[in-house]
PDB file of C-alpha atoms in Angstrom:
ATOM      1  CA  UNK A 112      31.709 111.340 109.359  1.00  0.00           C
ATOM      2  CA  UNK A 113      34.031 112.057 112.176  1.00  0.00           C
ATOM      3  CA  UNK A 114      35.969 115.123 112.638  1.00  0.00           C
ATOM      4  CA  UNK A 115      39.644 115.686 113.797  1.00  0.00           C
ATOM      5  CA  UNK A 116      41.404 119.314 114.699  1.00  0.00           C
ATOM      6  CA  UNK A 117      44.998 119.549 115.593  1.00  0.00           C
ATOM      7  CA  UNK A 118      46.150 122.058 117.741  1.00  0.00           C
ATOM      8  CA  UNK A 119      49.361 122.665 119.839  1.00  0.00           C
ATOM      9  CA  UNK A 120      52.282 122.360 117.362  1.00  0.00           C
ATOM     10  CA  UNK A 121      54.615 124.870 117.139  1.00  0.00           C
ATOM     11  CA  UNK A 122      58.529 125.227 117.432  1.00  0.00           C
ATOM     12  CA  UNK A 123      61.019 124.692 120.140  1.00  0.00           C
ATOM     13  CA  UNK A 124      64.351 123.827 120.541  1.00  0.00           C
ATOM     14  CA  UNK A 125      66.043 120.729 120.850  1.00  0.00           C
ATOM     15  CA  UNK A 126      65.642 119.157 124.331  1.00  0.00           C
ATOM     16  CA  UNK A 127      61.864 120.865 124.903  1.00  0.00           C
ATOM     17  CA  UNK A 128      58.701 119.655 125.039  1.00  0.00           C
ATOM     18  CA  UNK A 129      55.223 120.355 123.186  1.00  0.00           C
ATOM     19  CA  UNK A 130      51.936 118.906 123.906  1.00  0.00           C
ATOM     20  CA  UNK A 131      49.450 118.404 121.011  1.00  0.00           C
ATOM     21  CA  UNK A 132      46.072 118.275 121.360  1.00  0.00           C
ATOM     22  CA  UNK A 133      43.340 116.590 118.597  1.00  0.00           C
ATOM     23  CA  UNK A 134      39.653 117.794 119.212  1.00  0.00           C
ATOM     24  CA  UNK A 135      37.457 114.559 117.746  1.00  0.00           C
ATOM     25  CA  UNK A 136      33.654 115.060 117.268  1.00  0.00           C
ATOM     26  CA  UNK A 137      32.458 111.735 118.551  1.00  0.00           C
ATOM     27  CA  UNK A 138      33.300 109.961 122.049  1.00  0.00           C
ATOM     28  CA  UNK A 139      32.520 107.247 120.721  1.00  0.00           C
ATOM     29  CA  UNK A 140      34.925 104.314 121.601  1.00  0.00           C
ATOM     30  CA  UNK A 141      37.200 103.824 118.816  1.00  0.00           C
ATOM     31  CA  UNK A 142      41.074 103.708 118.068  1.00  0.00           C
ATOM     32  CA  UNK A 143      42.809 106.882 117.399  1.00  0.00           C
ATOM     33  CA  UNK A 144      46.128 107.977 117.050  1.00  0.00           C
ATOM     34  CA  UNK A 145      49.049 110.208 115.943  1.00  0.00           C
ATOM     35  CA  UNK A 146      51.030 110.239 112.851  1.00  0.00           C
ATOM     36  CA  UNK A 147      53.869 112.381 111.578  1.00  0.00           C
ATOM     37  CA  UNK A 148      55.366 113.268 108.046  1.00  0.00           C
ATOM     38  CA  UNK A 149      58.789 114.948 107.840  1.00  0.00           C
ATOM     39  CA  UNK A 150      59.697 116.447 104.698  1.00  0.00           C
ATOM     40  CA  UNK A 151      60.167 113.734 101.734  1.00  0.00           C
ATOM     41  CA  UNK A 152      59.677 111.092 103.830  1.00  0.00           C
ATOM     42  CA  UNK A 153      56.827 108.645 104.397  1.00  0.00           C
ATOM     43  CA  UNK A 154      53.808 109.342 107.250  1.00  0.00           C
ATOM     44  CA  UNK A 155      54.666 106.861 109.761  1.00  0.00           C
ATOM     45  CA  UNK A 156      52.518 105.763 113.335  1.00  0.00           C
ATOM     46  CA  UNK A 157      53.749 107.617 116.038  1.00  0.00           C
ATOM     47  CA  UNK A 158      51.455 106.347 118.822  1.00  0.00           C
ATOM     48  CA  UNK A 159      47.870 105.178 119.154  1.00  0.00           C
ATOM     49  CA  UNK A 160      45.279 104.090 122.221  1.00  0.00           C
ATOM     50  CA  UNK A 161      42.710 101.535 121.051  1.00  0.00           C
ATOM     51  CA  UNK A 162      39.188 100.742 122.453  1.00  0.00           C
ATOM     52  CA  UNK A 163      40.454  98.571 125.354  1.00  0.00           C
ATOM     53  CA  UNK A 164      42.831 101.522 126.137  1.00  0.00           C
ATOM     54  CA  UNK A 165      46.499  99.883 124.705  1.00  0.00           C
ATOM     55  CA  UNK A 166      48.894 102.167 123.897  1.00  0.00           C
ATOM     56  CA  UNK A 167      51.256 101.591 121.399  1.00  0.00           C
ATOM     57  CA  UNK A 168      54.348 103.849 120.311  1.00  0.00           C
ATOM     58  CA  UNK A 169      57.236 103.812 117.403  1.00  0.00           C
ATOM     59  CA  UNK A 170      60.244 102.607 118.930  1.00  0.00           C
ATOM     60  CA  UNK A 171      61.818 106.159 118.350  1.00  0.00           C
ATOM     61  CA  UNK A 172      59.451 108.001 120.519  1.00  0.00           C
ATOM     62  CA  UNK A 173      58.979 105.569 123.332  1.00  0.00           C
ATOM     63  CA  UNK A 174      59.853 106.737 126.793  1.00  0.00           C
ATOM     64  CA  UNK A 175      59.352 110.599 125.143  1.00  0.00           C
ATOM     65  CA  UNK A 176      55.598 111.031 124.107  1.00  0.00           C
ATOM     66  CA  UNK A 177      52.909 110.504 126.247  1.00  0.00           C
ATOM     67  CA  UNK A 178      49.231 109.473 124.194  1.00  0.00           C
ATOM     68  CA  UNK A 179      46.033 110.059 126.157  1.00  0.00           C
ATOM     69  CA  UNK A 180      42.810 110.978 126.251  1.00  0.00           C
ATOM     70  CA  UNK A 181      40.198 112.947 128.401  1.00  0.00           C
ATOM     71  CA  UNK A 182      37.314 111.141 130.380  1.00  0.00           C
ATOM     72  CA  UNK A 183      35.027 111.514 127.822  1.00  0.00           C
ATOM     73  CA  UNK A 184      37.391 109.990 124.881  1.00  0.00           C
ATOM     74  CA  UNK A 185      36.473 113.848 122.878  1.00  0.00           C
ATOM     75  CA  UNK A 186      39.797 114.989 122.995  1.00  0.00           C
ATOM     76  CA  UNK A 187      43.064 113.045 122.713  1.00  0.00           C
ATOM     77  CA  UNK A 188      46.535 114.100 123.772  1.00  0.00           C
ATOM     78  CA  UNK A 189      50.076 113.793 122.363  1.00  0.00           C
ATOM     79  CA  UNK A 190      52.631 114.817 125.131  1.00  0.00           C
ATOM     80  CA  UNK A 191      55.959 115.119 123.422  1.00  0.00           C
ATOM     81  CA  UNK A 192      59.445 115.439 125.847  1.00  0.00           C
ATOM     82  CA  UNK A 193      62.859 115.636 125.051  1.00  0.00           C
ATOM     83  CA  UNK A 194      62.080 116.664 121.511  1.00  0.00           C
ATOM     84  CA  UNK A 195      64.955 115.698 118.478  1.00  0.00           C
ATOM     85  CA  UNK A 196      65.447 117.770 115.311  1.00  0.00           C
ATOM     86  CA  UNK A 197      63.767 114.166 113.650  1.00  0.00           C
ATOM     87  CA  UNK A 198      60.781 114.689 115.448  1.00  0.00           C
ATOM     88  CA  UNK A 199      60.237 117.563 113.555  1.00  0.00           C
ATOM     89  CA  UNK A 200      57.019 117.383 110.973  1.00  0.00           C
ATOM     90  CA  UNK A 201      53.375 117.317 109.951  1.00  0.00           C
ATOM     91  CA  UNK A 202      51.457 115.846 113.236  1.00  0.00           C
ATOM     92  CA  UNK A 203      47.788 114.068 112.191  1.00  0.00           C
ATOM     93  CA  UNK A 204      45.653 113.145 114.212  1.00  0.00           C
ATOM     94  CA  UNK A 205      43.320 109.733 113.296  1.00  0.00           C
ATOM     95  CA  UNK A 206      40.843 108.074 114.581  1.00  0.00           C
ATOM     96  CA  UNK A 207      39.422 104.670 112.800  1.00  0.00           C
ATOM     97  CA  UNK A 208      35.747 103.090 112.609  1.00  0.00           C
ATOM     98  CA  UNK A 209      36.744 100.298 115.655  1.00  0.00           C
ATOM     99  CA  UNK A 210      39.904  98.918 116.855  1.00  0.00           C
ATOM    100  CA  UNK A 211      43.213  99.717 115.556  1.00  0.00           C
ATOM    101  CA  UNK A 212      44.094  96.482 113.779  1.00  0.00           C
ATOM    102  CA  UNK A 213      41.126  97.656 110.852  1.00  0.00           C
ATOM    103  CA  UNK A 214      43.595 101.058 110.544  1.00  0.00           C
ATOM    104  CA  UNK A 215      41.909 104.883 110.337  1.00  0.00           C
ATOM    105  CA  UNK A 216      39.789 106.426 108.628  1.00  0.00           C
ATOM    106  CA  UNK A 217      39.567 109.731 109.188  1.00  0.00           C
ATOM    107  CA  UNK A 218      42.243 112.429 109.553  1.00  0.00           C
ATOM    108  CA  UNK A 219      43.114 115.988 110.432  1.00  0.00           C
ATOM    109  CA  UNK A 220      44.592 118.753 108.315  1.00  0.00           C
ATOM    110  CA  UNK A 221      47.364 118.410 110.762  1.00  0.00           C
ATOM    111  CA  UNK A 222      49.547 120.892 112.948  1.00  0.00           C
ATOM    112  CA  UNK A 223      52.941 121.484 112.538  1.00  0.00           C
ATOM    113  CA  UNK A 224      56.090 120.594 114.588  1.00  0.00           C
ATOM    114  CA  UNK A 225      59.868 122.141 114.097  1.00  0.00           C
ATOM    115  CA  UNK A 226      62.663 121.551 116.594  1.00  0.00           C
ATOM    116  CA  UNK A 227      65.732 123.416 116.033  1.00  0.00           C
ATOM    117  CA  UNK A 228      69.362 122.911 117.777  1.00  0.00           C
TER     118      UNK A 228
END
């Protein structure tokens, strides 16, 4: 059983920047990721980095966020610039069994994201 905790959420206005942070209890070599849920709407993918290191993003976040990962693949990273009042939500962090293409299987309780303005 692996183990996610979300930290780093918090609120800022429109235009800033937050960077989230996802403590994972393995280093093992796996895909992990972020996901967001805004208020009655669906969780969708925000980004993920998969074994060989690909990094995907949603089209809406692309040339904002920044996904990465320390050397030892413990602790991944969700740097989030030029922030819109849609980013705002519930941030997870995942991590699957193996590559990204079999999806995730664990999850964190999540940390929370408002932008205002």
């Amino acid at each position: 059983q692996i183990q996610l905790e979300e930290s780093g959420g918090g609120s800022v206005q429109a235009g800033g920047s937050l960077r989230l942070s996802c403590k994972v209890s393995t280093n093992n070599n796996i895909c992990k990721g972020w996901f967001r849920q805004a208020p009655g709407k669906e969780r969708e993918e925000v980004a993920t980095v998969d074994r060989d290191g690909t990094k995907t993003y949603t089209d809406s976040v692309k040339g904002r966020f920044t996904v990465s990962q320390d050397s030892t693949q413990s602790t991944l990273f969700l740097q989030m610039d030029s922030l819109k009042s849609e980013d705002s939500g519930m941030y997870y962090c995942a991590a699957g069994g193996s590559w990204c293409l079999y999806g995730m299987k664990y999850w964190g309780k999540g940390t929370p994201v408002t932008i205002s303005g």
